[in-house]
Short mmCIF file of C-alpha atoms and ligand atoms in Angstrom, two decimals:
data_model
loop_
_atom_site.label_atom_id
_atom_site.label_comp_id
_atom_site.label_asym_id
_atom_site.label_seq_id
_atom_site.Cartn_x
_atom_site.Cartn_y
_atom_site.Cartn_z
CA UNK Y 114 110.18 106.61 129.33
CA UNK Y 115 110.90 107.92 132.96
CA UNK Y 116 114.65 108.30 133.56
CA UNK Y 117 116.82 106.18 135.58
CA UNK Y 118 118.25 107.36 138.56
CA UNK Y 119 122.02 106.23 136.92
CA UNK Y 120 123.51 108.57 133.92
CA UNK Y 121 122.45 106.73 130.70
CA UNK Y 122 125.24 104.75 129.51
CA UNK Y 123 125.84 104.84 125.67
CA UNK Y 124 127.66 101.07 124.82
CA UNK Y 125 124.73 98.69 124.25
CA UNK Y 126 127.65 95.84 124.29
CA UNK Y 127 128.63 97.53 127.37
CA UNK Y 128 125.76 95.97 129.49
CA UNK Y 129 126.51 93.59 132.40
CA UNK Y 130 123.75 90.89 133.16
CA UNK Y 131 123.16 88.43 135.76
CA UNK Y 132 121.03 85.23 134.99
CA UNK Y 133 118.36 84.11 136.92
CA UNK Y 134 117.69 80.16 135.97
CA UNK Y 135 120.53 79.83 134.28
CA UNK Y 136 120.31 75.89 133.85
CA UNK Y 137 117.03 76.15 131.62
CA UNK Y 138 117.06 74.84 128.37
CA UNK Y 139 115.94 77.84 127.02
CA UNK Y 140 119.34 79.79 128.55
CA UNK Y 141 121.65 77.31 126.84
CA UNK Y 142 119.82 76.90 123.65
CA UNK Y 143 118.88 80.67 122.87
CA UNK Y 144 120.57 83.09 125.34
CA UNK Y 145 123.83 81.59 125.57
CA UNK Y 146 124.38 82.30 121.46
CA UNK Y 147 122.83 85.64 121.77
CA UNK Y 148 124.79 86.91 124.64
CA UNK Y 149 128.23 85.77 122.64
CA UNK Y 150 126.44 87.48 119.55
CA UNK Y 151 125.87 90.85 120.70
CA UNK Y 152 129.21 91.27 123.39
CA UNK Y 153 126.87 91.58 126.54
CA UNK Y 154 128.59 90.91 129.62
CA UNK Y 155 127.35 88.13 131.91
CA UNK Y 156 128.84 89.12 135.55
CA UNK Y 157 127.39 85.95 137.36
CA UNK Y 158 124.70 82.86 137.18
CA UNK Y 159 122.14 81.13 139.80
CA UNK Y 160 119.96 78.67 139.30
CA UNK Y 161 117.80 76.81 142.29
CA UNK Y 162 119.55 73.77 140.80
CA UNK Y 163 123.16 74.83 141.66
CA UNK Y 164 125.02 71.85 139.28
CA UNK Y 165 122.85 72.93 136.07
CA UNK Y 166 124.43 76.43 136.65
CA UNK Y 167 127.88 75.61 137.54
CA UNK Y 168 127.56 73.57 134.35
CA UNK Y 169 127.12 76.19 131.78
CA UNK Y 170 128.80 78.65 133.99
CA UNK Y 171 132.38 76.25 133.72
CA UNK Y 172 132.02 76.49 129.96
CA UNK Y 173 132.05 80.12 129.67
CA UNK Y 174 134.35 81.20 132.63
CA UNK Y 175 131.02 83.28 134.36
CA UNK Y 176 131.06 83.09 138.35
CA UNK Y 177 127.94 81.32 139.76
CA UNK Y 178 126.29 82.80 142.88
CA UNK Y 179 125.05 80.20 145.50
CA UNK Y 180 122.01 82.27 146.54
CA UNK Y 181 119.56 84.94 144.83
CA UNK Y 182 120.38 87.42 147.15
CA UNK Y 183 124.10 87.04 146.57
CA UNK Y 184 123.67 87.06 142.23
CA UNK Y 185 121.69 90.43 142.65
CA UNK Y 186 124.15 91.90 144.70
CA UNK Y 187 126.49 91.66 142.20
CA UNK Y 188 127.58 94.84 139.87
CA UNK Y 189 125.70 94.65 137.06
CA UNK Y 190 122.81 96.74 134.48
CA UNK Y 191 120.28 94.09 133.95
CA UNK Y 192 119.00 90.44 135.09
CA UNK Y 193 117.80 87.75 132.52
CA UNK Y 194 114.84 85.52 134.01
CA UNK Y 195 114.54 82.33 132.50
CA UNK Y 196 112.79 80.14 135.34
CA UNK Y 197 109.75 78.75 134.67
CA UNK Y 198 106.50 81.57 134.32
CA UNK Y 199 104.83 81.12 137.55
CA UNK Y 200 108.30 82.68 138.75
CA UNK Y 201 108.50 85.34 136.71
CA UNK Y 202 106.40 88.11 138.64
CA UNK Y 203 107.96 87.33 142.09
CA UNK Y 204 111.91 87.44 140.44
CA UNK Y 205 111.03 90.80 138.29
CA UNK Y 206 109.97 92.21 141.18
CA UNK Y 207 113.01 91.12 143.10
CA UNK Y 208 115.11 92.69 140.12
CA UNK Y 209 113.69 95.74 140.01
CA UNK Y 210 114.08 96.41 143.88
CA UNK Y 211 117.73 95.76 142.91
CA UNK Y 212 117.86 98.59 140.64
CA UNK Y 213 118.14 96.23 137.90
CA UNK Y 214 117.02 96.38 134.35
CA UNK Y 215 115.32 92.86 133.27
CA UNK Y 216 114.57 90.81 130.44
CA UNK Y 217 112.68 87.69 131.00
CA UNK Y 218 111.40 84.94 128.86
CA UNK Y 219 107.87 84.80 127.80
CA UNK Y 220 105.18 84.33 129.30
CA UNK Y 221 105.46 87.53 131.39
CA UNK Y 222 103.17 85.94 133.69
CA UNK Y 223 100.24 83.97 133.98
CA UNK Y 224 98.02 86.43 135.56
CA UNK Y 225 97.47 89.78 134.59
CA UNK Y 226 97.03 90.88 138.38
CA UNK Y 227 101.23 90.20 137.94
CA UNK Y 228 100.92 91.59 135.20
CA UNK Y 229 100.03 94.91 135.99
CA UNK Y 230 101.90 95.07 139.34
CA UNK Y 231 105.07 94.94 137.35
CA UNK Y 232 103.85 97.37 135.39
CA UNK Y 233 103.55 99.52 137.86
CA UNK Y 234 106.49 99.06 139.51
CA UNK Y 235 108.89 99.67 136.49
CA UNK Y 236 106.59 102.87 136.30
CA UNK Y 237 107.70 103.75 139.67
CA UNK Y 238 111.50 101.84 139.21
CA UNK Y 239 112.76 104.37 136.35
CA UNK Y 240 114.48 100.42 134.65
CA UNK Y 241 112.38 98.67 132.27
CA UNK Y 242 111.12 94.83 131.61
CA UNK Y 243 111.38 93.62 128.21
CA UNK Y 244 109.73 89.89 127.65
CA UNK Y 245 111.23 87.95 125.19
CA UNK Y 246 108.33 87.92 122.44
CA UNK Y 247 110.69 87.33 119.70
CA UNK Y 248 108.60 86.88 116.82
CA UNK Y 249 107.59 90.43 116.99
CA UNK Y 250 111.66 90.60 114.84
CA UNK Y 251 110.69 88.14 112.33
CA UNK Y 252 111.16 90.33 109.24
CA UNK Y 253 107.72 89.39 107.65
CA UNK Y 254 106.30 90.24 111.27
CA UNK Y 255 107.73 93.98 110.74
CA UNK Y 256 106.54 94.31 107.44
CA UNK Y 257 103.19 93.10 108.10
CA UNK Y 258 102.60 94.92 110.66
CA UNK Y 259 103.83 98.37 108.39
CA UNK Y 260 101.61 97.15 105.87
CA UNK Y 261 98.65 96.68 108.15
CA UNK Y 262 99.58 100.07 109.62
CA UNK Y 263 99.36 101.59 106.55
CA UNK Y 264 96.54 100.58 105.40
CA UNK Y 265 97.28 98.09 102.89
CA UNK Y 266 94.70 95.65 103.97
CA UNK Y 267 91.56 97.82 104.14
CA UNK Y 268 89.39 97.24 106.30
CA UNK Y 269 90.20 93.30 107.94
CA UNK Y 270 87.69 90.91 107.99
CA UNK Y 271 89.10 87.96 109.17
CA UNK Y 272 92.18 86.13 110.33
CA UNK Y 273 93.08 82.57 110.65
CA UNK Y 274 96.08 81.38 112.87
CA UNK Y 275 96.81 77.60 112.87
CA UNK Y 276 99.68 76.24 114.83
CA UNK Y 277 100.94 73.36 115.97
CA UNK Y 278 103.73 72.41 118.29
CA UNK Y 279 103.97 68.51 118.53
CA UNK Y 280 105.35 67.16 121.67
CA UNK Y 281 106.54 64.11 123.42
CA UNK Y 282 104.97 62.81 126.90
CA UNK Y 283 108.19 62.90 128.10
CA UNK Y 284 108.75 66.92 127.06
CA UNK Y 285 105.97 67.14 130.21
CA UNK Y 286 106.63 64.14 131.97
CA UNK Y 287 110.38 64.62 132.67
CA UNK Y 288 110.00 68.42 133.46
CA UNK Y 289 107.45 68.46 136.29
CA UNK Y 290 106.80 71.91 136.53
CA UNK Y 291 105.31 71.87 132.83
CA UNK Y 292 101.03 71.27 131.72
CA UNK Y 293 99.66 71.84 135.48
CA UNK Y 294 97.99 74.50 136.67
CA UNK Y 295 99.92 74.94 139.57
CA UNK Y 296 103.60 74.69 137.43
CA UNK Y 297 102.07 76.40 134.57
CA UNK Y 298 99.56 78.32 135.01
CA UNK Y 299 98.15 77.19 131.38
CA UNK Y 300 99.27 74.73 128.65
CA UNK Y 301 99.46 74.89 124.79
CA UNK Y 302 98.39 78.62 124.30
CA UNK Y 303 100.41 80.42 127.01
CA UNK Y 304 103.33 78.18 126.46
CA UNK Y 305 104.05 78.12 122.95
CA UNK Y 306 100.99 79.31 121.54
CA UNK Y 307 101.97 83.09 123.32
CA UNK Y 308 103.77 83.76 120.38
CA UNK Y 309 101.39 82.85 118.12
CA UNK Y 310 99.04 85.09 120.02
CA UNK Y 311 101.11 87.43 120.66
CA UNK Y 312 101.79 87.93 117.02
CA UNK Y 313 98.01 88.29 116.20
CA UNK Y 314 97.65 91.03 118.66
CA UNK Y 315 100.65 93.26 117.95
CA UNK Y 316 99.15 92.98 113.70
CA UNK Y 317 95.56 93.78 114.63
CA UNK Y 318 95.30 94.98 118.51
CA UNK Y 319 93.63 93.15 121.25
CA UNK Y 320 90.41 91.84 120.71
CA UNK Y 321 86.95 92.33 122.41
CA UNK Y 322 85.44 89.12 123.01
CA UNK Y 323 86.88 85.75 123.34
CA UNK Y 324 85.02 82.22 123.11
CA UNK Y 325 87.02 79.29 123.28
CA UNK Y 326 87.41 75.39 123.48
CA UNK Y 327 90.50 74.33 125.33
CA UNK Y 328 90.67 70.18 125.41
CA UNK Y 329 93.87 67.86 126.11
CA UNK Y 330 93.94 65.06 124.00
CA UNK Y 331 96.45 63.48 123.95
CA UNK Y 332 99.37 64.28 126.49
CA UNK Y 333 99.98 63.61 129.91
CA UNK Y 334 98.67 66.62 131.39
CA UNK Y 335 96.31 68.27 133.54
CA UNK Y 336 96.12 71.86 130.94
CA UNK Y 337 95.17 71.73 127.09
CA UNK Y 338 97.02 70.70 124.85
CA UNK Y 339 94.85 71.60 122.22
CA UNK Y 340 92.86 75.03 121.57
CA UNK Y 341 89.95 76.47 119.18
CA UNK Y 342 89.66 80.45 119.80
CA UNK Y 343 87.17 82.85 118.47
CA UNK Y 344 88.08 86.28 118.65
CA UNK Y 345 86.19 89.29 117.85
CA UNK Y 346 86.28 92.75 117.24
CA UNK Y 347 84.13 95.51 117.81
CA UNK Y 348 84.41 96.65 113.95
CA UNK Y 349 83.48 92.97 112.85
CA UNK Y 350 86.68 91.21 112.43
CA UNK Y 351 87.08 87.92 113.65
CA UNK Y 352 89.71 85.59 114.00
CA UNK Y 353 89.94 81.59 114.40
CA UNK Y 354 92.94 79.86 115.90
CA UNK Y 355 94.03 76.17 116.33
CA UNK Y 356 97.04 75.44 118.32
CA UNK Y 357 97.93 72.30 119.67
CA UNK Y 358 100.73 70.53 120.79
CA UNK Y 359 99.02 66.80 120.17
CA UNK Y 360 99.54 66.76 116.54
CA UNK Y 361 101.54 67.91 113.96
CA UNK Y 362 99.62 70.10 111.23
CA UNK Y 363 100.69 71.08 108.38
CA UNK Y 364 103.30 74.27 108.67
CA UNK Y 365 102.43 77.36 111.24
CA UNK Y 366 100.59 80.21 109.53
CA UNK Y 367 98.89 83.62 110.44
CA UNK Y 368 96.45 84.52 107.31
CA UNK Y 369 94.69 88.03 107.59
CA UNK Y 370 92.14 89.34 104.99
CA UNK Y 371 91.20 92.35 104.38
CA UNK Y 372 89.02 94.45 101.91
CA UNK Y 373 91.52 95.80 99.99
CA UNK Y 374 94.19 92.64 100.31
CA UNK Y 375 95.47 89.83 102.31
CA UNK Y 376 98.56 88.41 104.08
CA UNK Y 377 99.95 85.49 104.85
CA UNK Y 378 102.88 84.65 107.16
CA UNK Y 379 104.19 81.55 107.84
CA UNK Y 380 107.99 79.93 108.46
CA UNK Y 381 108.95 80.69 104.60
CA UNK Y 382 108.22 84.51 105.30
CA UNK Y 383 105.16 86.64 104.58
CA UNK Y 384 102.97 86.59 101.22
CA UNK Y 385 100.71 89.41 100.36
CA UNK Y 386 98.24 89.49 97.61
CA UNK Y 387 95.32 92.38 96.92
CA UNK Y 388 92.44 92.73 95.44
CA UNK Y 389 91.36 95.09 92.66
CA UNK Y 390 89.84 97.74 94.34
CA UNK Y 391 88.51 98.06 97.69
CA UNK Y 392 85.61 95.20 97.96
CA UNK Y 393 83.13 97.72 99.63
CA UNK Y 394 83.63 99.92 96.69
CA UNK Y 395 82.98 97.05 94.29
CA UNK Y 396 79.83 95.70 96.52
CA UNK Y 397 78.00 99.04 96.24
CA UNK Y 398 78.71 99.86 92.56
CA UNK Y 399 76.66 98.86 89.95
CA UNK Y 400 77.37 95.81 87.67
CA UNK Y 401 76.28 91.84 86.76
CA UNK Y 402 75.52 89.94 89.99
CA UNK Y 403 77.85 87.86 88.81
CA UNK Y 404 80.97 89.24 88.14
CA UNK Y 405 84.13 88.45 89.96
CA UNK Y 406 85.70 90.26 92.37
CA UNK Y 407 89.44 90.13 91.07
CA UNK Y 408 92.27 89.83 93.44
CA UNK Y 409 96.24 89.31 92.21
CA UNK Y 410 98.08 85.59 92.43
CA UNK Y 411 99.79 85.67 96.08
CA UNK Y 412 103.80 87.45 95.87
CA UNK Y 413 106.38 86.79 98.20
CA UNK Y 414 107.07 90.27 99.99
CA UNK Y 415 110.10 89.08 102.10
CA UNK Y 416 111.16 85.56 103.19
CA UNK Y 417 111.35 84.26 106.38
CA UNK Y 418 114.75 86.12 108.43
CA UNK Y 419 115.64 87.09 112.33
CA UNK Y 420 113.49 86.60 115.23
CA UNK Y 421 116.20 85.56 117.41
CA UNK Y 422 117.22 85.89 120.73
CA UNK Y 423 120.40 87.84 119.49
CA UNK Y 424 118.08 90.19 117.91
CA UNK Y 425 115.68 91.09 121.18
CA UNK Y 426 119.05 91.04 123.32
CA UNK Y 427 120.21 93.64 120.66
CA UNK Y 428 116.74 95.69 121.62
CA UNK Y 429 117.11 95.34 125.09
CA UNK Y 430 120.88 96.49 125.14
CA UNK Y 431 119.94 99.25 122.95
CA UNK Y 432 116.79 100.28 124.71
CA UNK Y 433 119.20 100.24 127.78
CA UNK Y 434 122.21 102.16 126.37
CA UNK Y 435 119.54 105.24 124.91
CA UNK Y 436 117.02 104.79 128.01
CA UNK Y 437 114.51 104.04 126.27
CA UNK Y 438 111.74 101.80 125.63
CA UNK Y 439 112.29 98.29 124.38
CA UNK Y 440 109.84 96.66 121.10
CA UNK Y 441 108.12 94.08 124.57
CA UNK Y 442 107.50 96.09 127.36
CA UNK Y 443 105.97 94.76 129.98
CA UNK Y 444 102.44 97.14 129.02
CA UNK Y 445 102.79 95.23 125.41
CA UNK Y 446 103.17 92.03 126.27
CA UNK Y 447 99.35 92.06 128.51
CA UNK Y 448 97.52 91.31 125.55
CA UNK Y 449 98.59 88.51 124.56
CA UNK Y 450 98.14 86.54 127.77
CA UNK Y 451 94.50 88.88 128.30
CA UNK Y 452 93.37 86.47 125.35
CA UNK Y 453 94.81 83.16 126.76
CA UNK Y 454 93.18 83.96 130.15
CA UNK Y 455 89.72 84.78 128.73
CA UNK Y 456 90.06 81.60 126.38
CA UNK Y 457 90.49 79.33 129.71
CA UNK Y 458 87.70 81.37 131.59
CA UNK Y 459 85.75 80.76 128.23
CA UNK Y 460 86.36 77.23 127.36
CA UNK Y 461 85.01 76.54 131.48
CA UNK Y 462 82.11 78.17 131.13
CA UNK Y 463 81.55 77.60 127.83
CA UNK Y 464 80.27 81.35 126.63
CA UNK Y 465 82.17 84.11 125.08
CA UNK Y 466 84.17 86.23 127.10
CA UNK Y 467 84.30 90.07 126.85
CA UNK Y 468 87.31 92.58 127.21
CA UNK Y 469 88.88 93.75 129.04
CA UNK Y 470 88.86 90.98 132.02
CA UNK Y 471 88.67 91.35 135.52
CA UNK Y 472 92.08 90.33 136.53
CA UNK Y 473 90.67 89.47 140.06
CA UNK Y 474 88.14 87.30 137.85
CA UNK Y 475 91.06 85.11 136.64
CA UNK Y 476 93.16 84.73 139.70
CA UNK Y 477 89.81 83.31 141.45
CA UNK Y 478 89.43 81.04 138.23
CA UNK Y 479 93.00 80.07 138.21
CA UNK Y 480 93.55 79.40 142.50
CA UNK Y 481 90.55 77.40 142.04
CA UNK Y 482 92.15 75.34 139.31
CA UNK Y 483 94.89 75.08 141.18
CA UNK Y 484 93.25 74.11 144.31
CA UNK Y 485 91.27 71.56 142.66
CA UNK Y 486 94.27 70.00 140.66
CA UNK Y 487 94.22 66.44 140.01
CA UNK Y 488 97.87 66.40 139.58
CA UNK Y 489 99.79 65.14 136.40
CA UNK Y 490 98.15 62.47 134.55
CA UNK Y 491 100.02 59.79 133.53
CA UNK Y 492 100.17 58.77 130.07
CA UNK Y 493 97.33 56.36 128.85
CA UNK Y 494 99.03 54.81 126.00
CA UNK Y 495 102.41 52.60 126.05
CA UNK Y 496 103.67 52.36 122.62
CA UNK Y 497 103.01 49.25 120.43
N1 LIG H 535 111.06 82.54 123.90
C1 LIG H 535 110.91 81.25 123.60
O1 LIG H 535 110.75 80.90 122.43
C2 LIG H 535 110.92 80.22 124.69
C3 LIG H 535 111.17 78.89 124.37
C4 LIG H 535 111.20 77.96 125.42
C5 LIG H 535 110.93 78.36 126.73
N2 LIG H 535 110.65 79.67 126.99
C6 LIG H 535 110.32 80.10 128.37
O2 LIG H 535 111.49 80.01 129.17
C7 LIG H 535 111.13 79.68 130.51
C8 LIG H 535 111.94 78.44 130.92
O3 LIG H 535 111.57 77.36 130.10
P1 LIG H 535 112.54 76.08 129.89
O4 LIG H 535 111.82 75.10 129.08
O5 LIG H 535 113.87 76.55 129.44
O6 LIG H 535 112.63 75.56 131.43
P2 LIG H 535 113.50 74.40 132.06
O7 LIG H 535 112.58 73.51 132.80
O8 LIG H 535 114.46 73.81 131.05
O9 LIG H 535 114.41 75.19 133.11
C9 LIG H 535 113.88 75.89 134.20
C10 LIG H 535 115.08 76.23 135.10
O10 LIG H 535 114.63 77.12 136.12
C11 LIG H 535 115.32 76.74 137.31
N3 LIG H 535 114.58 77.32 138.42
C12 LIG H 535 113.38 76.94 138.90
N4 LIG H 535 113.01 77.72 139.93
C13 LIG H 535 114.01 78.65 140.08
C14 LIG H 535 114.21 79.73 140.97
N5 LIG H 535 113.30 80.05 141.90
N6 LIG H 535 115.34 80.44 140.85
C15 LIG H 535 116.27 80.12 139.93
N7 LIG H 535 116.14 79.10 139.07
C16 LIG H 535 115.01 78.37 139.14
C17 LIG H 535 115.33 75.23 137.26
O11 LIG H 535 116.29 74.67 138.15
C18 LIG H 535 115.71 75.01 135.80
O12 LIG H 535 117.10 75.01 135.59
C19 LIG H 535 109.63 79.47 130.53
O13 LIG H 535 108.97 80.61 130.98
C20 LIG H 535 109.29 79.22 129.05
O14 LIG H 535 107.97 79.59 128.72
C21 LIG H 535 110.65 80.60 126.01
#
């Protein structure tokens, strides 16, 4: 990466952070244990909701800064952005103009014009942004993506991702900002389906066409909470994904097949099984039309382990003590939300979607969502 204008420093527990939206769940229930994991030094809080920072700030001793302008004016390496993702772009950029590094919760952003602004500025910035993809860490995430790398798989054929996330009407209805366009920008996919996504992409690269049916079922909201995706690849692979957060399926799992094997990863870790030969080899040899093509029983190649925040904090700190790059840059985490904009621009139109997408294309889709929201829906069914 480019180098900062500051010496390198060489302590990764030697990093000083301030925290942008430090009242968010997602700061108390993940940060907050990762920061006292991994020794990184929080040097002061804000939040637009000043009590919900003083709170958490009282239990750890951390000063709280009344204003944005006064937190980033503090001595410190890095920010941590946890507001809510329509946010994201305009704080980043308001870190990185104070010299700061920055690691912000997922999604990046919404849009990819945002998207690619920030990349460009940390380009011209010398700091980096690292998004908080953490599944990228889960150990059978690693290893599937070395086995895919090297070739394990053959050639893949097909994936199938189904995921679900099931959620109270309250989860939406008592944080406003959450399943509208305007607060959101999106609703199952980019929310908690990113990682899900996200994972897909960083195993088997961004796809090249999208078709999609995004529906909301079931919760009080004006953005799906449901999703079927197509994706497709120029060399024939496909994928189908079901997300939803109106249901609760049975256990989150990525399967990929391949011609020479298959994985499958789900919460219990990642299973692997292959096949006895490459299948193109055994579809052009000779033989009885109907013999089998053999594959092994299904192994467990490593259970489920890490994928916490302690872990990307570790990445970040690192990537910040060496100057280097960390595992979600802001470059790798486009992709994901690339597919989650072209299944929204597909699921409207209903057609397929090629990449890559106009970003211009999806900020007109997305200000005219906006512009012709309804507003949250409220819930159509009272309990018995
Ligand atoms: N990595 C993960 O697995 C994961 C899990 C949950 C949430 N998230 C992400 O974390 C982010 C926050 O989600 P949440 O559910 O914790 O949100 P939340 O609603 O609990 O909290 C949002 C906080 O942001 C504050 N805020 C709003 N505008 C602000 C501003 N301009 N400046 C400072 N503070 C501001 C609010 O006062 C509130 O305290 C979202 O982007 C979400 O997608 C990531």
């Amino acid at each position: 990466m480019t180098a900062g204008a500051d010496p390198a420093p060489s302590d990764p527990a030697g990093l000083r952070v301030v925290v942008i939206a430090a009242g968010s769940h997602i700061f108390q229930a993940a940060h907050v244990p990762a920061i006292l994991a991994t020794g990184v030094q929080v040097v002061g809080v804000f939040d637009a909701e000043p009590s919900r920072a003083a709170e958490v700030a009282a239990e750890h001793g951390w000063k709280v800064a009344d204003t944005l302008d006064e937190l980033l004016a503090l001595d410190a390496d890095a920010a941590v952005v946890c507001a809510p993702h329509p946010l994201h772009a305009e704080l980043v950029q308001r870190c990185l103009d104070a010299q700061l590094w920055v690691l912000v919760e997922k999604p990046l952003a919404a849009r990819l014009s945002e998207i690619d602004a920030l990349t460009a500025a940390v380009e011209a910035s010398g700091r980096q942004v690292a998004v908080v993809q953490q599944h990228r860490l889960r150990a059978e995430v690693v290893q599937a993506r070395r086995r895919i790398a090297a070739g394990e798989l053959g050639a893949v054929h097909r994936a199938v991702v189904t995921a679900s996330y099931p959620k109270r009407a309250s989860y939406y209805v008592d944080t406003p900002w959450r399943g509208t366009w305007q607060g959101e920008g999106g609703g199952v996919l980019l929310n908690q389906g990113l990682h899900d996504i996200d994972v897909l992409v960083h195993l088997l690269g961004r796809p090249d066409a999208v078709t999609a049916n995004l529906r909301t079922l079931v919760q009080p909201i004006e953005t799906e909470d449901t999703a079927d995706v197509l994706l497709e690849w120029t060399g024939g692979a496909t994928a189908t994904v079901h997300i939803t957060s109106a249901a609760r399926l049975d256990g989150n799992r990525t399967e990929i097949f391949g011609s020479g094997g298959s994985l499958r990863l789900s919460q219990d870790g990642l299973d692997i099984r292959s096949g006895h030969g490459d299948f193109r080899d055994f579809a052009a040899t000779a033989g009885g039309h109907f013999d089998a093509y053999e594959v092994s029983d299904w192994r467990r190649a490593v259970p489920h382990g890490g994928g916490t925040h302690a872990e990307v904090y570790s990445d970040f700190a690192t990537a910040w003590a060496e100057d280097g790059e960390p595992l979600t840059t802001a470059r790798a985490a486009r992709d994901a939300v690339e597919v989650i904009a072209a299944a929204a621009l597909s699921s409207t139109r209903r057609a397929t979607v090629s990449l890559p997408l106009d970003p211009a294309e999806f900020d007109a889709f997305l200000d005219a969502r906006i512009a012709a929201s309804p507003g949250r829906r409220t819930p159509e069914r009272t309990p018995a």
